[in-house]
Coordinates of C-alpha atoms in Angstrom, one line a residue:
M156 CA 0.0 0.1 0.0
K157 CA 1.6 3.3 -1.1
L158 CA -0.1 6.8 -1.5
K159 CA 0.3 10.7 -1.3
I160 CA -1.9 13.0 0.5
K161 CA -2.2 16.5 1.8
R162 CA -0.8 16.5 5.3
E163 CA -3.4 19.1 6.4
E164 CA -5.9 16.8 5.1
F165 CA -4.6 13.6 6.6
I166 CA -4.0 15.5 10.1
S167 CA -7.8 16.7 10.1
I168 CA -8.9 13.1 9.5
L169 CA -6.6 11.5 12.0
S170 CA -7.9 14.2 14.3
D171 CA -11.5 13.1 13.9
Y172 CA -10.8 9.5 14.4
A173 CA -8.8 10.1 17.6
S174 CA -11.7 11.6 19.2
I175 CA -13.7 8.4 18.4
L176 CA -11.1 5.8 19.0
R177 CA -10.2 5.0 22.6
E178 CA -7.6 2.7 24.1
N179 CA -9.4 -0.8 24.7
S180 CA -7.8 -3.1 26.7
I181 CA -10.3 -6.1 26.4
K182 CA -10.5 -5.5 22.6
P183 CA -7.4 -3.2 21.4
I184 CA -8.4 -3.8 17.6
L185 CA -11.3 -1.3 18.6
S186 CA -8.6 1.3 19.2
A187 CA -7.1 1.0 15.8
L188 CA -7.8 2.8 12.5
F189 CA -8.5 0.9 9.1
M190 CA -7.1 2.7 6.0
E191 CA -7.4 1.2 2.5
V192 CA -6.3 2.6 -1.0
K193 CA -8.2 1.5 -4.3
D194 CA -7.0 3.2 -7.4
N195 CA -7.3 7.0 -6.2
D196 CA -9.9 6.3 -3.5
L197 CA -8.9 6.4 0.2
V198 CA -11.1 4.8 2.6
F199 CA -11.1 5.2 6.5
M200 CA -12.9 3.0 9.0
G201 CA -12.9 3.4 12.6
S202 CA -15.3 1.7 15.1
S203 CA -15.8 1.8 19.0
V204 CA -18.6 0.0 21.1
E205 CA -21.2 2.9 20.4
M206 CA -20.0 4.7 17.3
D207 CA -19.1 3.7 13.7
Y208 CA -17.4 6.2 11.4
K209 CA -16.3 5.6 7.8
K210 CA -14.9 8.2 5.2
Q211 CA -13.7 8.2 1.7
I212 CA -11.5 10.8 -0.1
L213 CA -9.5 11.1 -3.3
C214 CA -5.8 10.7 -3.1
E215 CA -2.8 9.9 -5.2
G216 CA -2.8 6.2 -5.2
M217 CA 0.5 4.4 -5.9
E218 CA -0.2 1.2 -4.7
D219 CA -3.4 -0.6 -3.6
G220 CA -3.6 -2.2 -0.4
S221 CA -4.8 -1.8 3.4
V222 CA -3.3 -1.2 7.0
V223 CA -4.5 -1.1 10.5
F224 CA -2.8 1.1 13.0
K225 CA -3.3 3.3 16.1
P226 CA -3.7 6.8 14.9
A227 CA -2.6 8.9 18.2
L228 CA 1.0 8.7 17.6
V229 CA 0.8 8.9 13.8
L230 CA -1.3 12.2 14.3
E231 CA 1.3 13.6 16.9
Y232 CA 4.2 12.9 14.4
V233 CA 2.4 14.0 11.2
K234 CA 1.7 17.5 13.1
L235 CA 5.5 17.9 13.3
L236 CA 6.4 17.5 9.5
E237 CA 6.4 20.5 7.1
E238 CA 5.7 19.4 3.7
E239 CA 2.7 20.0 2.0
W240 CA 2.1 16.5 0.6
I241 CA 3.4 13.6 2.6
T242 CA 3.8 9.8 1.3
V243 CA 2.1 7.0 3.3
E244 CA 3.3 3.6 2.8
K245 CA 2.8 0.0 4.2
L246 CA 6.3 -1.6 3.9
D247 CA 8.0 -4.3 5.6
G248 CA 5.6 -4.9 8.5
F249 CA 5.5 -1.1 9.2
L250 CA 3.6 2.2 8.5
K251 CA 6.2 4.4 6.9
I252 CA 5.9 8.3 6.8
A253 CA 8.6 10.6 6.0
N254 CA 11.3 8.5 8.0
G255 CA 9.2 7.5 10.8
E256 CA 8.1 3.9 11.2
F257 CA 5.0 2.9 13.2
S258 CA 3.7 -0.7 14.1
V259 CA 0.7 -2.1 12.2
L260 CA -2.1 -4.7 13.7
E261 CA -3.4 -7.7 12.0
E262 CA -6.3 -6.8 9.5
E263 CA -8.1 -10.0 9.8
N264 CA -9.6 -9.1 12.9
Y265 CA -10.9 -5.7 12.1
P266 CA -14.4 -5.2 12.7
K267 CA -15.5 -4.1 9.1
I268 CA -18.4 -1.5 9.2
V269 CA -21.5 -2.6 7.5
E270 CA -23.7 0.5 6.7
L271 CA -27.2 0.1 8.1
A272 CA -30.6 0.5 6.1
S273 CA -32.1 3.6 7.4
M274 CA -35.2 6.1 7.2
S275 CA -34.5 9.7 6.4
L276 CA -35.4 12.2 9.2
L277 CA -34.2 15.5 8.6
E278 CA -31.7 17.4 6.5
L279 CA -29.8 20.6 7.5
S280 CA -26.6 22.1 7.5
G281 CA -23.9 20.1 9.5
S282 CA -22.7 23.6 11.3
E283 CA -26.3 24.3 12.0
F284 CA -26.8 20.9 13.6
A285 CA -23.5 21.3 15.7
K286 CA -24.5 24.8 16.8
Y287 CA -27.9 23.4 18.2
L288 CA -26.2 20.6 20.2
E289 CA -23.3 23.0 21.5
T290 CA -26.0 25.5 22.6
V291 CA -27.6 23.0 24.9
K292 CA -24.8 20.3 25.8
F293 CA -23.5 21.8 29.0
S294 CA -26.4 21.4 31.2
A295 CA -26.7 17.8 30.4
A296 CA -25.2 15.4 33.0
Q297 CA -21.4 15.3 32.3
T298 CA -20.9 11.9 33.8
P299 CA -22.4 8.6 33.0
E300 CA -23.8 7.5 36.3
N301 CA -27.3 8.6 35.3
L302 CA -27.7 7.4 31.8
A303 CA -31.1 9.1 31.4
L304 CA -29.6 12.6 31.8
H305 CA -26.2 12.0 30.2
C306 CA -27.8 12.8 26.9
I307 CA -29.4 15.4 24.7
R308 CA -33.1 14.7 24.2
I309 CA -34.2 15.8 20.6
V310 CA -37.8 15.8 19.8
F311 CA -38.7 15.9 15.7
G312 CA -42.0 17.4 15.0
K313 CA -43.9 18.0 12.0
E314 CA -43.2 21.7 12.4
K315 CA -40.5 22.1 15.1
V316 CA -37.4 20.4 16.5
Y317 CA -36.7 20.5 20.4
F318 CA -33.3 20.1 22.0
V319 CA -33.5 19.7 25.4
S320 CA -30.8 18.8 28.3
T321 CA -30.9 18.5 32.0
D322 CA -29.0 17.4 35.0
S323 CA -31.8 17.6 37.4
Y324 CA -30.5 21.0 38.8
R325 CA -31.2 22.8 35.7
L326 CA -33.0 22.2 32.4
L327 CA -32.3 24.0 28.9
Y328 CA -34.8 24.0 26.1
L329 CA -34.3 25.0 22.5
E330 CA -36.9 25.1 19.8
K331 CA -36.3 25.5 16.2
K332 CA -38.6 25.7 13.2
M333 CA -37.9 22.6 11.0
K334 CA -40.3 19.8 9.5
A335 CA -39.0 16.4 10.1
Q336 CA -40.2 13.5 7.6
F337 CA -41.8 11.9 10.8
E338 CA -42.3 12.2 14.4
R339 CA -39.9 10.6 16.7
A340 CA -38.0 11.7 20.2
I341 CA -34.3 10.3 20.6
S342 CA -31.6 10.7 23.5
L343 CA -28.2 11.2 22.1
P344 CA -25.3 10.2 24.4
V345 CA -23.1 13.4 25.5
D346 CA -20.0 11.2 24.0
A347 CA -21.8 11.1 20.4
V348 CA -22.7 14.9 20.9
N349 CA -19.2 15.8 21.5
V350 CA -17.8 13.9 18.5
I351 CA -20.8 15.2 16.3
I352 CA -19.7 18.8 17.1
K353 CA -16.3 18.1 16.2
L354 CA -17.1 16.5 13.0
L355 CA -19.6 19.0 12.0
K356 CA -18.9 22.4 13.2
D357 CA -17.3 23.6 9.9
K358 CA -19.5 21.9 7.6
I359 CA -21.7 24.1 5.8
E360 CA -23.2 21.2 3.3
Q361 CA -26.2 19.8 4.0
I362 CA -26.3 16.4 5.9
S363 CA -28.9 13.8 6.4
L364 CA -30.3 12.6 10.0
E365 CA -31.5 9.3 9.6
L366 CA -32.8 6.6 11.8
S367 CA -32.1 2.8 12.0
G368 CA -33.6 1.0 15.0
D369 CA -31.5 2.3 18.0
N370 CA -29.1 4.0 15.9
L371 CA -28.8 7.6 14.7
L372 CA -26.9 8.1 11.2
L373 CA -25.3 11.2 9.7
L374 CA -24.8 11.0 6.2
W375 CA -22.9 13.4 3.7
E376 CA -20.9 13.2 0.7
G377 CA -18.3 10.4 1.1
T378 CA -19.1 10.0 5.0
Y379 CA -20.9 7.5 7.3
F380 CA -21.5 8.2 10.8
S381 CA -23.4 5.7 13.1
C382 CA -23.9 6.0 17.2
R383 CA -26.1 4.1 19.5
L384 CA -28.9 6.0 21.2
T385 CA -29.7 6.0 24.8
A386 CA -32.7 3.6 25.6
V387 CA -33.5 4.8 29.1
P388 CA -36.7 6.8 29.4
Y389 CA -36.1 10.7 29.6
P390 CA -37.7 12.7 32.2
N391 CA -40.8 14.6 31.7
F392 CA -39.3 17.8 30.7
Q393 CA -42.8 19.2 29.2
G394 CA -44.3 19.5 32.8
I395 CA -41.5 21.7 33.9
L396 CA -41.8 23.9 31.1
S397 CA -45.4 24.3 31.6
H398 CA -44.8 25.8 35.0
N399 CA -45.6 29.6 34.7
A400 CA -46.6 30.7 38.3
F401 CA -44.0 33.3 38.3
D402 CA -45.1 36.5 39.9
K403 CA -41.6 38.5 39.9
K404 CA -39.6 39.5 36.7
M405 CA -36.2 41.2 36.4
E406 CA -34.5 42.4 33.6
F407 CA -30.5 42.8 33.3
C408 CA -28.0 44.4 31.0
L409 CA -26.2 41.0 29.8
A410 CA -22.7 42.5 29.9
D411 CA -23.4 43.9 33.5
L412 CA -24.7 40.4 34.8
K413 CA -21.9 38.6 33.2
A414 CA -19.0 40.4 34.6
A415 CA -20.5 40.4 38.2
M416 CA -21.1 36.5 38.0
K417 CA -17.4 35.9 36.9
R418 CA -16.2 38.1 40.0
V419 CA -18.8 36.3 42.4
I420 CA -17.4 32.9 41.1
T421 CA -13.6 33.5 41.9
V422 CA -15.1 33.3 45.5
A423 CA -18.1 31.1 45.2
K424 CA -16.2 28.3 43.4
T425 CA -14.2 27.7 46.8
S426 CA -17.2 27.8 49.0
I427 CA -17.5 24.9 51.5
D428 CA -21.2 25.1 52.1
A429 CA -22.2 25.0 48.4
K430 CA -19.8 25.3 45.6
Y431 CA -20.5 28.3 43.3
G432 CA -23.5 29.3 45.4
G433 CA -24.5 32.9 46.0
T434 CA -27.3 34.7 47.6
F435 CA -29.5 37.0 45.4
D436 CA -31.2 39.8 47.0
F437 CA -33.7 41.2 44.4
K438 CA -34.3 44.7 46.1
G439 CA -35.8 47.9 44.5
K440 CA -33.7 48.6 41.2
H441 CA -30.7 46.7 42.4
L442 CA -29.5 42.9 42.6
V443 CA -26.8 42.3 45.3
V444 CA -25.0 38.8 45.0
K445 CA -22.8 37.8 47.7
A446 CA -20.6 35.0 48.2
V447 CA -18.6 34.0 51.1
T448 CA -15.7 31.4 51.9
T449 CA -15.6 30.6 55.3
G450 CA -12.0 32.3 56.8
R451 CA -10.8 33.3 53.3
A452 CA -12.8 35.5 51.2
K453 CA -16.1 37.2 50.5
T454 CA -17.5 39.4 47.8
Q455 CA -20.6 41.6 47.2
Q456 CA -21.5 42.8 43.7
K457 CA -24.2 45.3 42.8
I458 CA -26.2 45.2 39.6
E459 CA -29.1 47.4 38.1
M460 CA -32.0 45.8 36.9
M461 CA -35.7 46.6 36.1
K462 CA -38.2 44.6 38.4
E463 CA -41.7 43.6 38.6
G464 CA -43.1 42.4 41.9
E465 CA -41.7 42.2 45.3
D466 CA -38.6 42.3 46.7
F467 CA -37.1 38.9 47.9
V468 CA -34.0 36.9 48.5
A469 CA -32.8 33.5 46.8
S470 CA -29.7 31.2 46.6
L471 CA -28.6 30.1 43.3
N472 CA -25.6 28.3 41.6
C473 CA -23.5 31.3 39.8
K474 CA -21.7 29.1 37.6
Y475 CA -24.9 27.6 36.2
L476 CA -26.3 30.9 35.6
S477 CA -22.8 32.3 34.0
E478 CA -22.9 29.2 31.8
F479 CA -26.2 30.5 30.1
L480 CA -25.3 33.8 30.0
D481 CA -22.3 32.7 27.6
T482 CA -25.0 31.4 25.1
I483 CA -26.8 34.5 24.7
S484 CA -26.2 38.2 23.3
Q485 CA -29.3 40.3 24.4
N486 CA -30.6 41.4 27.9
V487 CA -31.3 38.8 30.4
I488 CA -34.8 38.2 31.9
I489 CA -35.1 36.2 35.3
E490 CA -38.4 35.2 36.5
G491 CA -39.1 33.7 39.7
K492 CA -41.5 33.3 42.7
N493 CA -39.9 32.7 46.1
S494 CA -36.8 31.2 47.5
S495 CA -37.8 27.8 47.1
S496 CA -39.3 27.6 43.8
M497 CA -37.6 27.2 40.2
F498 CA -36.6 30.1 38.2
R499 CA -37.0 30.9 34.5
V500 CA -34.0 32.5 32.6
T501 CA -34.6 33.8 29.0
E502 CA -33.1 36.3 26.5
E503 CA -35.2 39.1 25.7
G504 CA -36.8 38.9 22.3
N505 CA -35.9 35.1 21.9
E506 CA -39.1 32.8 22.6
E507 CA -36.8 29.7 21.3
L508 CA -34.7 29.4 24.4
I509 CA -35.7 28.6 27.7
Y510 CA -33.4 27.9 30.9
I511 CA -35.0 26.4 34.1
L512 CA -32.7 27.0 37.2
M513 CA -33.5 25.2 40.7
P514 CA -32.6 27.4 43.8
L515 CA -30.4 26.2 46.5
A516 CA -30.8 26.0 50.3
L517 CA -28.2 28.5 51.6
R518 CA -28.4 30.9 54.8
E519 CA -28.3 34.3 53.9
V520 CA -24.8 35.8 54.3

């Protein structure tokens, strides 16, 4: 096997596979990448337990053949090269690239990817889909202890598509006007979400989202990606979103509130009582946020606001609020009822994005 390929293109492809293929002590072959040259076609295949990724591109084929190797070290080495085009060759039991030699694995045991028959669900640009996933992923449970929450819920409807994430302390809801081919709700695991964002964030071309049993497929020119969906039932988020018993409404300048939250977080992140916790005193035309670290530091930030309703005090996670503020660009609206009820946070003029934040049980400082 021998071929020539642009170094930057090779780096991009290896980097994509490095995000999917992980070390697997039980089945080491699953941490390897399959690469095959046929004429001027170059095919890559990588498969983990949960995801399959197959990609075909054009290259300058010099000798047909195939090879299986672990991509991480090869990627690190190729990044250090300077030439625009590189020659990749399998020779004498090694993968040879610009005076570098890398060990290969037996090809006979490699699990070849079989493309699944599927039903087309929705078509949209790759970067658009990645942007929606990026917007909501931060409020999903980031560890797999609770599989029901370690995912993004996507509800495909005939007129709208909904993206939802929650870790039980907060919930983020995003709706977009898009017409799916049929109605279906799926739970996309966080690991797959991170890979999809990496693969699609710069793809302006149309991709096809398709379903095959318990798998979501992403198809575009020369590319096939499949991931297994989470089968655990998702919480009833509609019931939470339907709550509207808010009698207090506060509006803030985004820049002012963001700056104040970042200052409060420097102290609140070291709190022993509740990490990132702060007390929010909504009084008159100002919000006063306080955070204290016993024996070490304290801070008090004052932010102007427009308020409807009576004064009240509550405790919130400042980091959780700050993470939502990073996703918007207009004024912030916070609605609440009392210190023990949930809060709804939105962006002025944007009815597509809703953030639900549960209060903390902190003593006033």
